[in-house]
């Protein structure tokens, strides 16, 4: 078979399974958030209510954040023009790293081009130390899985959020020198919180180090928006916090925060940090401004929790199945990819609602879902309208 035939066979396989992905092309509006314009939506004027945004606190459209970015871009230009070690460390990078370290109550922080790269680099560098086993939750993000793969270390994948399974696996590896436990504080596709404190207790029993991926909890949980570990008062127990600037912070990039030694180690050996240009300084300035604003947004965080509870209440009343949890990520379960895509398509075409279908390999093959997210900017009326429309179409397609 030629390369073209091989490629086509693979793509046809995806299409046949209903797992082929097609972009919805959006035109964001700073004024209309959380509504967007979707070019595929020919009905109405293309406006759609976004029920899947990762911009959980609406910070990407916050005037304070936009102004900081625009002002800095005018002063210093757009691209940084270098990698961090070769002419690409600007004052804005250093200022943001200081701010992130303080936010997470750690000695140091380091910025990466994305949360994906932060996870991948941190896990691959720590995992490549001699005599290492990485203990990774079975629902950890692809970036963590790929980090383990790059490290080529032994992996122990423990059952999702199951401290006892973790304990059994740690016991089995008791004599290994470098034991690294990696979990998430909020699982992106199931929307459940990690049992962080219980996991920490068990890791401590075996002198394992602890990494927490807080990507979906940054900005949305904790008294100053610093994440779930901060809310639980256990941030000092984590050896490394990993975050994203692209979700609750509303800008772009990822980071790690930890001790001077660990951060310096990853800075010195992480290919994902060394061999790439640094992020634009204007984005760094926007992130600093966003974090300053997020520290004052407790009211909005409470509102986010209330709106998420309202969403769960209305979905329950409408008998729409969703995964249990307490966060702002509420996965509405469909199962098979084709009906899931159909519900998503119809919501957009007929009801002006954007909620993309999540399919394999992001979720298991029979676990297709609509990953509904609530943001601090959704109104009660928008949530009510969404559930009413979803209930209508869900029942027509699934027949429950
Ligand atoms: N970790 C988790 C759990 C995620 O869901 C994602 C992306 O959605 C990432 C890491 C990567 O973050 P970023 O989008 O900043 O690359």
mmCIF file of C-alpha atoms and ligand atoms in Angstrom:
data_model
loop_
_atom_site.group_PDB
_atom_site.id
_atom_site.type_symbol
_atom_site.label_atom_id
_atom_site.label_comp_id
_atom_site.label_asym_id
_atom_site.label_seq_id
_atom_site.Cartn_x
_atom_site.Cartn_y
_atom_site.Cartn_z
ATOM 1 C CA UNK A 1 0.000 0.000 0.000
ATOM 2 C CA UNK A 2 1.246 3.506 -0.769
ATOM 3 C CA UNK A 3 1.482 6.144 1.960
ATOM 4 C CA UNK A 4 -1.654 7.832 0.559
ATOM 5 C CA UNK A 5 -3.600 4.553 0.724
ATOM 6 C CA UNK A 6 -2.439 3.883 4.280
ATOM 7 C CA UNK A 7 -3.397 7.382 5.402
ATOM 8 C CA UNK A 8 -6.766 7.157 3.682
ATOM 9 C CA UNK A 9 -7.501 3.777 5.279
ATOM 10 C CA UNK A 10 -6.857 5.220 8.726
ATOM 11 C CA UNK A 11 -9.020 8.285 8.069
ATOM 12 C CA UNK A 12 -11.816 6.138 6.616
ATOM 13 C CA UNK A 13 -11.662 3.986 9.751
ATOM 14 C CA UNK A 14 -12.189 7.087 11.900
ATOM 15 C CA UNK A 15 -15.063 8.217 9.686
ATOM 16 C CA UNK A 16 -16.678 4.783 9.761
ATOM 17 C CA UNK A 17 -16.564 4.766 13.574
ATOM 18 C CA UNK A 18 -18.017 8.286 13.762
ATOM 19 C CA UNK A 19 -14.822 9.552 15.402
ATOM 20 C CA UNK A 20 -13.610 11.838 12.603
ATOM 21 C CA UNK A 21 -13.382 15.416 13.833
ATOM 22 C CA UNK A 22 -14.569 18.531 12.013
ATOM 23 C CA UNK A 23 -13.820 22.035 13.293
ATOM 24 C CA UNK A 24 -16.541 24.468 14.229
ATOM 25 C CA UNK A 25 -15.088 27.787 13.143
ATOM 26 C CA UNK A 26 -15.843 30.451 15.733
ATOM 27 C CA UNK A 27 -15.742 34.183 15.724
ATOM 28 C CA UNK A 28 -15.337 35.181 19.340
ATOM 29 C CA UNK A 29 -16.777 38.402 20.639
ATOM 30 C CA UNK A 30 -15.360 40.123 23.704
ATOM 31 C CA UNK A 31 -18.710 41.836 24.204
ATOM 32 C CA UNK A 32 -21.010 38.867 23.667
ATOM 33 C CA UNK A 33 -19.160 36.179 25.691
ATOM 34 C CA UNK A 34 -20.239 33.402 26.325
ATOM 35 C CA UNK A 35 -21.952 33.723 22.939
ATOM 36 C CA UNK A 36 -19.892 33.254 19.792
ATOM 37 C CA UNK A 37 -20.495 33.293 16.063
ATOM 38 C CA UNK A 38 -20.119 29.947 14.337
ATOM 39 C CA UNK A 39 -19.583 30.014 10.589
ATOM 40 C CA UNK A 40 -21.134 26.560 10.071
ATOM 41 C CA UNK A 41 -24.324 27.750 11.695
ATOM 42 C CA UNK A 42 -26.154 29.217 8.725
ATOM 43 C CA UNK A 43 -29.437 29.669 10.533
ATOM 44 C CA UNK A 44 -29.942 32.923 12.461
ATOM 45 C CA UNK A 45 -26.910 35.168 12.061
ATOM 46 C CA UNK A 46 -24.507 32.497 13.224
ATOM 47 C CA UNK A 47 -24.691 33.495 16.910
ATOM 48 C CA UNK A 48 -24.534 30.581 19.313
ATOM 49 C CA UNK A 49 -24.406 30.178 23.071
ATOM 50 C CA UNK A 50 -21.113 28.487 23.923
ATOM 51 C CA UNK A 51 -21.722 25.738 26.488
ATOM 52 C CA UNK A 52 -18.235 24.243 26.205
ATOM 53 C CA UNK A 53 -15.803 27.088 26.813
ATOM 54 C CA UNK A 54 -12.652 26.508 28.855
ATOM 55 C CA UNK A 55 -12.496 30.224 29.560
ATOM 56 C CA UNK A 56 -14.249 29.437 32.826
ATOM 57 C CA UNK A 57 -13.963 32.879 34.406
ATOM 58 C CA UNK A 58 -14.394 34.886 31.197
ATOM 59 C CA UNK A 59 -10.905 36.341 31.664
ATOM 60 C CA UNK A 60 -10.062 36.263 27.947
ATOM 61 C CA UNK A 61 -12.610 39.045 27.453
ATOM 62 C CA UNK A 62 -11.925 40.963 30.659
ATOM 63 C CA UNK A 63 -11.091 44.577 29.771
ATOM 64 C CA UNK A 64 -8.355 44.726 32.417
ATOM 65 C CA UNK A 65 -6.628 41.742 30.815
ATOM 66 C CA UNK A 66 -7.133 42.948 27.238
ATOM 67 C CA UNK A 67 -5.800 46.424 28.086
ATOM 68 C CA UNK A 68 -2.672 44.977 29.729
ATOM 69 C CA UNK A 69 -1.988 42.857 26.685
ATOM 70 C CA UNK A 70 -2.584 45.594 24.109
ATOM 71 C CA UNK A 71 -0.513 48.167 26.015
ATOM 72 C CA UNK A 72 2.421 45.773 26.378
ATOM 73 C CA UNK A 73 2.244 44.667 22.742
ATOM 74 C CA UNK A 74 2.391 48.323 21.679
ATOM 75 C CA UNK A 75 5.409 48.907 23.910
ATOM 76 C CA UNK A 76 7.447 45.770 23.217
ATOM 77 C CA UNK A 77 6.013 44.188 20.056
ATOM 78 C CA UNK A 78 4.411 40.798 19.653
ATOM 79 C CA UNK A 79 6.813 37.819 19.523
ATOM 80 C CA UNK A 80 9.553 37.384 22.133
ATOM 81 C CA UNK A 81 12.131 36.663 19.451
ATOM 82 C CA UNK A 82 14.002 33.934 21.283
ATOM 83 C CA UNK A 83 13.999 30.836 23.424
ATOM 84 C CA UNK A 84 14.351 31.423 27.145
ATOM 85 C CA UNK A 85 18.081 30.674 27.179
ATOM 86 C CA UNK A 86 18.837 32.492 23.950
ATOM 87 C CA UNK A 87 17.520 36.031 24.100
ATOM 88 C CA UNK A 88 13.885 35.226 24.893
ATOM 89 C CA UNK A 89 13.646 35.854 28.638
ATOM 90 C CA UNK A 90 11.905 39.192 29.080
ATOM 91 C CA UNK A 91 11.081 40.972 32.312
ATOM 92 C CA UNK A 92 7.422 39.977 31.737
ATOM 93 C CA UNK A 93 8.311 36.247 31.920
ATOM 94 C CA UNK A 94 10.230 36.743 35.146
ATOM 95 C CA UNK A 95 7.444 38.849 36.685
ATOM 96 C CA UNK A 96 4.808 36.233 35.847
ATOM 97 C CA UNK A 97 6.943 33.406 37.255
ATOM 98 C CA UNK A 98 7.325 35.346 40.519
ATOM 99 C CA UNK A 99 3.590 35.917 40.616
ATOM 100 C CA UNK A 100 2.811 32.231 39.951
ATOM 101 C CA UNK A 101 5.203 31.091 42.683
ATOM 102 C CA UNK A 102 3.527 33.410 45.201
ATOM 103 C CA UNK A 103 0.030 32.363 44.073
ATOM 104 C CA UNK A 104 0.840 28.697 44.665
ATOM 105 C CA UNK A 105 2.886 29.307 47.825
ATOM 106 C CA UNK A 106 5.991 27.810 46.232
ATOM 107 C CA UNK A 107 9.598 28.979 45.933
ATOM 108 C CA UNK A 108 9.704 29.087 42.150
ATOM 109 C CA UNK A 109 7.690 28.725 38.963
ATOM 110 C CA UNK A 110 8.512 28.171 35.298
ATOM 111 C CA UNK A 111 6.418 28.999 32.239
ATOM 112 C CA UNK A 112 5.945 26.666 29.251
ATOM 113 C CA UNK A 113 4.264 27.242 25.905
ATOM 114 C CA UNK A 114 1.195 25.284 27.083
ATOM 115 C CA UNK A 115 -0.159 23.191 29.931
ATOM 116 C CA UNK A 116 0.391 20.170 27.686
ATOM 117 C CA UNK A 117 4.092 20.982 27.372
ATOM 118 C CA UNK A 118 4.376 21.734 31.108
ATOM 119 C CA UNK A 119 2.943 18.307 32.018
ATOM 120 C CA UNK A 120 4.873 16.437 29.372
ATOM 121 C CA UNK A 121 8.187 18.081 30.220
ATOM 122 C CA UNK A 122 7.859 17.823 34.006
ATOM 123 C CA UNK A 123 6.845 14.161 33.961
ATOM 124 C CA UNK A 124 9.408 13.172 31.343
ATOM 125 C CA UNK A 125 12.278 14.890 33.200
ATOM 126 C CA UNK A 126 11.371 13.591 36.669
ATOM 127 C CA UNK A 127 10.550 10.167 35.242
ATOM 128 C CA UNK A 128 13.917 9.847 33.525
ATOM 129 C CA UNK A 129 15.883 9.792 36.796
ATOM 130 C CA UNK A 130 17.394 6.358 37.480
ATOM 131 C CA UNK A 131 15.317 3.830 39.424
ATOM 132 C CA UNK A 132 12.000 5.644 38.905
ATOM 133 C CA UNK A 133 8.416 4.463 38.860
ATOM 134 C CA UNK A 134 5.642 6.927 37.950
ATOM 135 C CA UNK A 135 2.266 6.155 39.555
ATOM 136 C CA UNK A 136 -0.332 7.761 37.328
ATOM 137 C CA UNK A 137 -4.124 7.918 37.713
ATOM 138 C CA UNK A 138 -5.849 6.052 34.866
ATOM 139 C CA UNK A 139 -7.736 9.197 33.820
ATOM 140 C CA UNK A 140 -4.697 11.478 33.732
ATOM 141 C CA UNK A 141 -4.403 13.725 30.708
ATOM 142 C CA UNK A 142 -2.657 12.617 27.491
ATOM 143 C CA UNK A 143 0.225 15.016 28.244
ATOM 144 C CA UNK A 144 1.052 13.050 31.404
ATOM 145 C CA UNK A 145 0.773 9.721 29.605
ATOM 146 C CA UNK A 146 3.090 11.008 26.883
ATOM 147 C CA UNK A 147 5.492 12.339 29.555
ATOM 148 C CA UNK A 148 5.770 8.814 30.989
ATOM 149 C CA UNK A 149 6.322 7.412 27.525
ATOM 150 C CA UNK A 150 9.127 9.884 26.820
ATOM 151 C CA UNK A 151 10.761 9.118 30.190
ATOM 152 C CA UNK A 152 10.750 5.405 29.327
ATOM 153 C CA UNK A 153 10.403 4.660 33.019
ATOM 154 C CA UNK A 154 8.275 1.985 34.660
ATOM 155 C CA UNK A 155 4.658 3.106 35.001
ATOM 156 C CA UNK A 156 1.995 1.970 37.403
ATOM 157 C CA UNK A 157 -1.443 3.110 36.238
ATOM 158 C CA UNK A 158 -3.731 2.995 39.246
ATOM 159 C CA UNK A 159 -7.536 2.858 39.072
ATOM 160 C CA UNK A 160 -9.077 6.269 38.766
ATOM 161 C CA UNK A 161 -9.249 8.100 42.108
ATOM 162 C CA UNK A 162 -8.624 4.837 43.970
ATOM 163 C CA UNK A 163 -6.194 5.406 46.866
ATOM 164 C CA UNK A 164 -6.211 1.717 47.809
ATOM 165 C CA UNK A 165 -5.089 0.643 44.358
ATOM 166 C CA UNK A 166 -2.352 3.281 44.571
ATOM 167 C CA UNK A 167 -1.288 1.897 47.950
ATOM 168 C CA UNK A 168 -1.081 -1.657 46.602
ATOM 169 C CA UNK A 169 1.075 -0.518 43.697
ATOM 170 C CA UNK A 170 3.363 1.558 45.908
ATOM 171 C CA UNK A 171 3.751 -1.420 48.221
ATOM 172 C CA UNK A 172 4.809 -3.547 45.279
ATOM 173 C CA UNK A 173 7.519 -1.002 44.402
ATOM 174 C CA UNK A 174 8.581 -0.190 47.963
ATOM 175 C CA UNK A 175 12.297 -0.523 47.223
ATOM 176 C CA UNK A 176 12.278 1.772 44.205
ATOM 177 C CA UNK A 177 14.250 4.912 44.990
ATOM 178 C CA UNK A 178 12.281 7.535 43.006
ATOM 179 C CA UNK A 179 8.516 7.067 43.309
ATOM 180 C CA UNK A 180 6.458 9.815 41.642
ATOM 181 C CA UNK A 181 2.688 10.028 42.072
ATOM 182 C CA UNK A 182 0.847 12.111 39.456
ATOM 183 C CA UNK A 183 -2.818 13.050 39.785
ATOM 184 C CA UNK A 184 -5.200 15.781 38.694
ATOM 185 C CA UNK A 185 -7.214 17.980 41.003
ATOM 186 C CA UNK A 186 -10.115 18.160 38.540
ATOM 187 C CA UNK A 187 -10.431 15.532 35.812
ATOM 188 C CA UNK A 188 -11.107 17.179 32.509
ATOM 189 C CA UNK A 189 -13.437 14.702 30.847
ATOM 190 C CA UNK A 190 -15.319 13.308 33.875
ATOM 191 C CA UNK A 191 -15.507 16.574 35.827
ATOM 192 C CA UNK A 192 -14.795 14.916 39.191
ATOM 193 C CA UNK A 193 -12.326 16.209 41.760
ATOM 194 C CA UNK A 194 -9.232 14.149 42.555
ATOM 195 C CA UNK A 195 -9.015 12.694 46.077
ATOM 196 C CA UNK A 196 -5.911 14.784 46.508
ATOM 197 C CA UNK A 197 -5.503 14.625 50.303
ATOM 198 C CA UNK A 198 -6.020 10.848 50.530
ATOM 199 C CA UNK A 199 -3.577 10.335 47.679
ATOM 200 C CA UNK A 200 -1.050 12.605 49.421
ATOM 201 C CA UNK A 201 -1.371 10.596 52.659
ATOM 202 C CA UNK A 202 -0.609 7.363 50.863
ATOM 203 C CA UNK A 203 2.228 8.873 48.818
ATOM 204 C CA UNK A 204 3.768 10.175 52.051
ATOM 205 C CA UNK A 205 3.628 6.715 53.649
ATOM 206 C CA UNK A 206 5.921 5.519 50.863
ATOM 207 C CA UNK A 207 8.045 8.699 50.595
ATOM 208 C CA UNK A 208 6.807 9.260 47.049
ATOM 209 C CA UNK A 209 6.851 12.712 45.503
ATOM 210 C CA UNK A 210 3.534 14.257 44.492
ATOM 211 C CA UNK A 211 2.629 16.110 41.303
ATOM 212 C CA UNK A 212 -0.818 17.659 40.901
ATOM 213 C CA UNK A 213 -2.116 18.797 37.544
ATOM 214 C CA UNK A 214 -4.444 21.682 38.472
ATOM 215 C CA UNK A 215 -5.134 22.836 34.906
ATOM 216 C CA UNK A 216 -8.957 22.909 35.204
ATOM 217 C CA UNK A 217 -9.036 24.202 38.792
ATOM 218 C CA UNK A 218 -6.820 27.258 38.256
ATOM 219 C CA UNK A 219 -8.812 30.466 38.661
ATOM 220 C CA UNK A 220 -11.978 28.574 39.570
ATOM 221 C CA UNK A 221 -11.280 27.097 43.038
ATOM 222 C CA UNK A 222 -9.441 28.254 46.140
ATOM 223 C CA UNK A 223 -9.827 31.488 48.085
ATOM 224 C CA UNK A 224 -7.713 33.479 45.592
ATOM 225 C CA UNK A 225 -8.430 31.207 42.638
ATOM 226 C CA UNK A 226 -5.135 29.337 43.128
ATOM 227 C CA UNK A 227 -6.717 25.914 42.651
ATOM 228 C CA UNK A 228 -8.097 22.966 44.575
ATOM 229 C CA UNK A 229 -4.966 22.282 46.658
ATOM 230 C CA UNK A 230 -5.147 25.856 47.864
ATOM 231 C CA UNK A 231 -8.856 25.408 48.690
ATOM 232 C CA UNK A 232 -8.099 22.203 50.625
ATOM 233 C CA UNK A 233 -5.145 23.818 52.402
ATOM 234 C CA UNK A 234 -2.733 21.146 51.176
ATOM 235 C CA UNK A 235 -0.754 23.025 48.534
ATOM 236 C CA UNK A 236 2.404 22.887 50.709
ATOM 237 C CA UNK A 237 2.273 19.077 50.497
ATOM 238 C CA UNK A 238 2.529 18.994 46.683
ATOM 239 C CA UNK A 239 6.060 18.802 45.277
ATOM 240 C CA UNK A 240 4.887 20.250 42.011
ATOM 241 C CA UNK A 241 1.750 22.082 40.941
ATOM 242 C CA UNK A 242 1.114 22.165 37.204
ATOM 243 C CA UNK A 243 -1.224 24.743 35.733
ATOM 244 C CA UNK A 244 -2.479 26.283 32.528
ATOM 245 C CA UNK A 245 -2.809 29.963 31.693
ATOM 246 C CA UNK A 246 -5.212 29.138 28.862
ATOM 247 C CA UNK A 247 -8.344 28.167 30.779
ATOM 248 C CA UNK A 248 -9.396 29.939 33.986
ATOM 249 C CA UNK A 249 -6.714 32.608 33.439
ATOM 250 C CA UNK A 250 -7.985 33.276 29.909
ATOM 251 C CA UNK A 251 -4.605 33.790 28.212
ATOM 252 C CA UNK A 252 -2.078 31.247 26.886
ATOM 253 C CA UNK A 253 0.614 28.968 28.263
ATOM 254 C CA UNK A 254 1.310 26.525 31.067
ATOM 255 C CA UNK A 255 3.555 26.393 34.115
ATOM 256 C CA UNK A 256 4.975 24.421 36.983
ATOM 257 C CA UNK A 257 5.422 25.678 40.557
ATOM 258 C CA UNK A 258 7.570 23.985 43.198
ATOM 259 C CA UNK A 259 10.840 24.113 45.094
ATOM 260 C CA UNK A 260 13.822 26.019 43.686
ATOM 261 C CA UNK A 261 15.667 22.742 43.148
ATOM 262 C CA UNK A 262 12.941 20.863 41.270
ATOM 263 C CA UNK A 263 12.034 23.850 39.100
ATOM 264 C CA UNK A 264 15.716 24.434 38.310
ATOM 265 C CA UNK A 265 16.139 20.744 37.441
ATOM 266 C CA UNK A 266 13.230 20.821 34.963
ATOM 267 C CA UNK A 267 14.459 24.175 33.587
ATOM 268 C CA UNK A 268 17.883 22.669 33.001
ATOM 269 C CA UNK A 269 16.899 19.316 31.487
ATOM 270 C CA UNK A 270 13.431 19.800 29.967
ATOM 271 C CA UNK A 271 13.548 19.756 26.175
ATOM 272 C CA UNK A 272 10.007 21.153 26.039
ATOM 273 C CA UNK A 273 11.296 24.202 27.880
ATOM 274 C CA UNK A 274 14.723 24.618 26.283
ATOM 275 C CA UNK A 275 14.085 23.996 22.604
ATOM 276 C CA UNK A 276 11.249 26.401 21.839
ATOM 277 C CA UNK A 277 10.690 30.154 21.719
ATOM 278 C CA UNK A 278 9.208 31.791 24.771
ATOM 279 C CA UNK A 279 5.646 33.104 24.809
ATOM 280 C CA UNK A 280 4.951 36.721 23.806
ATOM 281 C CA UNK A 281 5.645 39.192 26.657
ATOM 282 C CA UNK A 282 2.241 40.829 26.134
ATOM 283 C CA UNK A 283 0.564 37.512 26.970
ATOM 284 C CA UNK A 284 2.675 37.264 30.132
ATOM 285 C CA UNK A 285 1.574 40.741 31.176
ATOM 286 C CA UNK A 286 -2.052 39.821 30.457
ATOM 287 C CA UNK A 287 -1.664 36.713 32.654
ATOM 288 C CA UNK A 288 -0.232 38.779 35.536
ATOM 289 C CA UNK A 289 -3.203 41.138 35.260
ATOM 290 C CA UNK A 290 -5.648 38.251 35.033
ATOM 291 C CA UNK A 291 -4.235 36.599 38.164
ATOM 292 C CA UNK A 292 -4.416 39.922 40.048
ATOM 293 C CA UNK A 293 -8.076 40.198 39.018
ATOM 294 C CA UNK A 294 -8.822 36.525 39.800
ATOM 295 C CA UNK A 295 -7.593 36.996 43.355
ATOM 296 C CA UNK A 296 -10.523 39.389 43.827
ATOM 297 C CA UNK A 297 -13.190 37.238 42.170
ATOM 298 C CA UNK A 298 -14.461 35.126 45.075
ATOM 299 C CA UNK A 299 -17.999 36.271 44.368
ATOM 300 C CA UNK A 300 -17.746 35.066 40.766
ATOM 301 C CA UNK A 301 -16.295 31.744 41.946
ATOM 302 C CA UNK A 302 -19.256 31.294 44.291
ATOM 303 C CA UNK A 303 -21.542 32.201 41.401
ATOM 304 C CA UNK A 304 -19.844 29.590 39.226
ATOM 305 C CA UNK A 305 -20.494 26.907 41.857
ATOM 306 C CA UNK A 306 -24.145 27.973 42.200
ATOM 307 C CA UNK A 307 -24.705 27.981 38.437
ATOM 308 C CA UNK A 308 -23.077 24.559 38.114
ATOM 309 C CA UNK A 309 -25.413 23.220 40.809
ATOM 310 C CA UNK A 310 -28.359 24.777 38.987
ATOM 311 C CA UNK A 311 -27.256 23.022 35.801
ATOM 312 C CA UNK A 312 -27.090 19.641 37.594
ATOM 313 C CA UNK A 313 -30.470 20.250 39.210
ATOM 314 C CA UNK A 314 -32.116 21.050 35.870
ATOM 315 C CA UNK A 315 -30.478 18.115 34.080
ATOM 316 C CA UNK A 316 -31.717 15.782 36.816
ATOM 317 C CA UNK A 317 -35.240 17.192 36.529
ATOM 318 C CA UNK A 318 -35.115 16.661 32.770
ATOM 319 C CA UNK A 319 -33.848 13.055 33.243
ATOM 320 C CA UNK A 320 -30.715 13.690 31.199
ATOM 321 C CA UNK A 321 -27.873 11.408 32.326
ATOM 322 C CA UNK A 322 -24.683 13.140 33.413
ATOM 323 C CA UNK A 323 -21.651 12.087 35.416
ATOM 324 C CA UNK A 324 -21.916 12.893 39.125
ATOM 325 C CA UNK A 325 -19.609 15.580 40.482
ATOM 326 C CA UNK A 326 -19.439 19.007 42.074
ATOM 327 C CA UNK A 327 -17.458 20.998 39.566
ATOM 328 C CA UNK A 328 -18.288 23.305 36.673
ATOM 329 C CA UNK A 329 -17.475 20.502 34.158
ATOM 330 C CA UNK A 330 -20.657 18.478 33.647
ATOM 331 C CA UNK A 331 -20.377 15.626 31.134
ATOM 332 C CA UNK A 332 -23.734 14.693 29.585
ATOM 333 C CA UNK A 333 -23.389 11.063 28.588
ATOM 334 C CA UNK A 334 -24.523 9.677 25.244
ATOM 335 C CA UNK A 335 -22.316 6.609 24.654
ATOM 336 C CA UNK A 336 -22.104 5.989 20.915
ATOM 337 C CA UNK A 337 -20.289 8.660 18.862
ATOM 338 C CA UNK A 338 -22.785 8.976 16.000
ATOM 339 C CA UNK A 339 -25.857 9.982 18.079
ATOM 340 C CA UNK A 340 -23.584 12.167 20.210
ATOM 341 C CA UNK A 341 -22.423 14.040 17.117
ATOM 342 C CA UNK A 342 -26.020 14.243 15.899
ATOM 343 C CA UNK A 343 -27.212 15.881 19.130
ATOM 344 C CA UNK A 344 -24.327 18.338 18.970
ATOM 345 C CA UNK A 345 -25.020 19.151 15.284
ATOM 346 C CA UNK A 346 -28.716 19.654 15.891
ATOM 347 C CA UNK A 347 -28.154 21.845 18.943
ATOM 348 C CA UNK A 348 -26.032 24.127 16.801
ATOM 349 C CA UNK A 349 -28.140 24.111 13.644
ATOM 350 C CA UNK A 350 -31.585 24.253 15.251
ATOM 351 C CA UNK A 351 -31.062 25.893 18.645
ATOM 352 C CA UNK A 352 -27.926 28.042 18.276
ATOM 353 C CA UNK A 353 -26.079 26.197 21.019
ATOM 354 C CA UNK A 354 -22.443 25.134 20.726
ATOM 355 C CA UNK A 355 -21.457 22.021 22.644
ATOM 356 C CA UNK A 356 -19.070 19.807 20.676
ATOM 357 C CA UNK A 357 -19.263 16.019 20.909
ATOM 358 C CA UNK A 358 -16.300 14.461 22.735
ATOM 359 C CA UNK A 359 -15.336 11.158 21.171
ATOM 360 C CA UNK A 360 -12.659 8.481 21.155
ATOM 361 C CA UNK A 361 -9.683 8.694 21.757
ATOM 362 C CA UNK A 362 -10.315 11.648 24.093
ATOM 363 C CA UNK A 363 -12.799 9.421 25.957
ATOM 364 C CA UNK A 364 -13.375 5.629 25.808
ATOM 365 C CA UNK A 365 -15.063 4.254 22.659
ATOM 366 C CA UNK A 366 -18.523 3.896 24.175
ATOM 367 C CA UNK A 367 -18.127 6.982 26.384
ATOM 368 C CA UNK A 368 -18.992 9.734 23.897
ATOM 369 C CA UNK A 369 -20.380 12.751 25.649
ATOM 370 C CA UNK A 370 -21.258 16.385 25.513
ATOM 371 C CA UNK A 371 -18.774 17.981 27.870
ATOM 372 C CA UNK A 372 -20.876 20.844 29.175
ATOM 373 C CA UNK A 373 -19.062 23.624 31.001
ATOM 374 C CA UNK A 374 -20.527 26.452 32.989
ATOM 375 C CA UNK A 375 -18.650 29.748 33.120
ATOM 376 C CA UNK A 376 -18.896 32.565 35.619
ATOM 377 C CA UNK A 377 -20.510 34.662 32.854
ATOM 378 C CA UNK A 378 -23.438 32.368 32.004
ATOM 379 C CA UNK A 379 -26.763 33.674 33.249
ATOM 380 C CA UNK A 380 -29.424 31.596 34.987
ATOM 381 C CA UNK A 381 -31.673 32.179 31.949
ATOM 382 C CA UNK A 382 -29.011 30.875 29.562
ATOM 383 C CA UNK A 383 -28.585 27.722 31.651
ATOM 384 C CA UNK A 384 -32.356 27.151 31.776
ATOM 385 C CA UNK A 385 -32.688 27.670 28.029
ATOM 386 C CA UNK A 386 -29.783 25.325 27.366
ATOM 387 C CA UNK A 387 -31.241 22.472 29.421
ATOM 388 C CA UNK A 388 -34.702 22.891 27.844
ATOM 389 C CA UNK A 389 -33.241 22.709 24.335
ATOM 390 C CA UNK A 390 -30.902 19.841 25.176
ATOM 391 C CA UNK A 391 -33.742 17.850 26.763
ATOM 392 C CA UNK A 392 -35.818 18.263 23.628
ATOM 393 C CA UNK A 393 -33.167 17.077 21.210
ATOM 394 C CA UNK A 394 -31.662 14.445 23.523
ATOM 395 C CA UNK A 395 -35.069 12.805 23.886
ATOM 396 C CA UNK A 396 -35.743 12.898 20.139
ATOM 397 C CA UNK A 397 -32.374 11.281 19.387
ATOM 398 C CA UNK A 398 -31.996 8.861 22.291
ATOM 399 C CA UNK A 399 -35.654 8.352 23.067
ATOM 400 C CA UNK A 400 -35.586 8.579 26.873
HETATM 401 N N1 LIG B 1 -4.162 18.871 31.495
HETATM 402 C C1 LIG B 1 -5.473 18.657 31.324
HETATM 403 C C2 LIG B 1 -6.198 17.841 32.334
HETATM 404 C C3 LIG B 1 -6.147 19.176 30.219
HETATM 405 O O1 LIG B 1 -7.453 18.923 30.042
HETATM 406 C C4 LIG B 1 -5.434 19.969 29.289
HETATM 407 C C5 LIG B 1 -6.101 20.554 28.110
HETATM 408 O O2 LIG B 1 -7.269 20.728 28.015
HETATM 409 C C6 LIG B 1 -4.072 20.174 29.516
HETATM 410 C C7 LIG B 1 -3.465 19.610 30.607
HETATM 411 C C8 LIG B 1 -3.269 21.002 28.569
HETATM 412 O O3 LIG B 1 -3.406 22.355 28.870
HETATM 413 P P1 LIG B 1 -3.163 23.453 27.716
HETATM 414 O O4 LIG B 1 -4.444 23.606 26.993
HETATM 415 O O5 LIG B 1 -2.716 24.668 28.455
HETATM 416 O O6 LIG B 1 -2.102 22.886 26.846
#
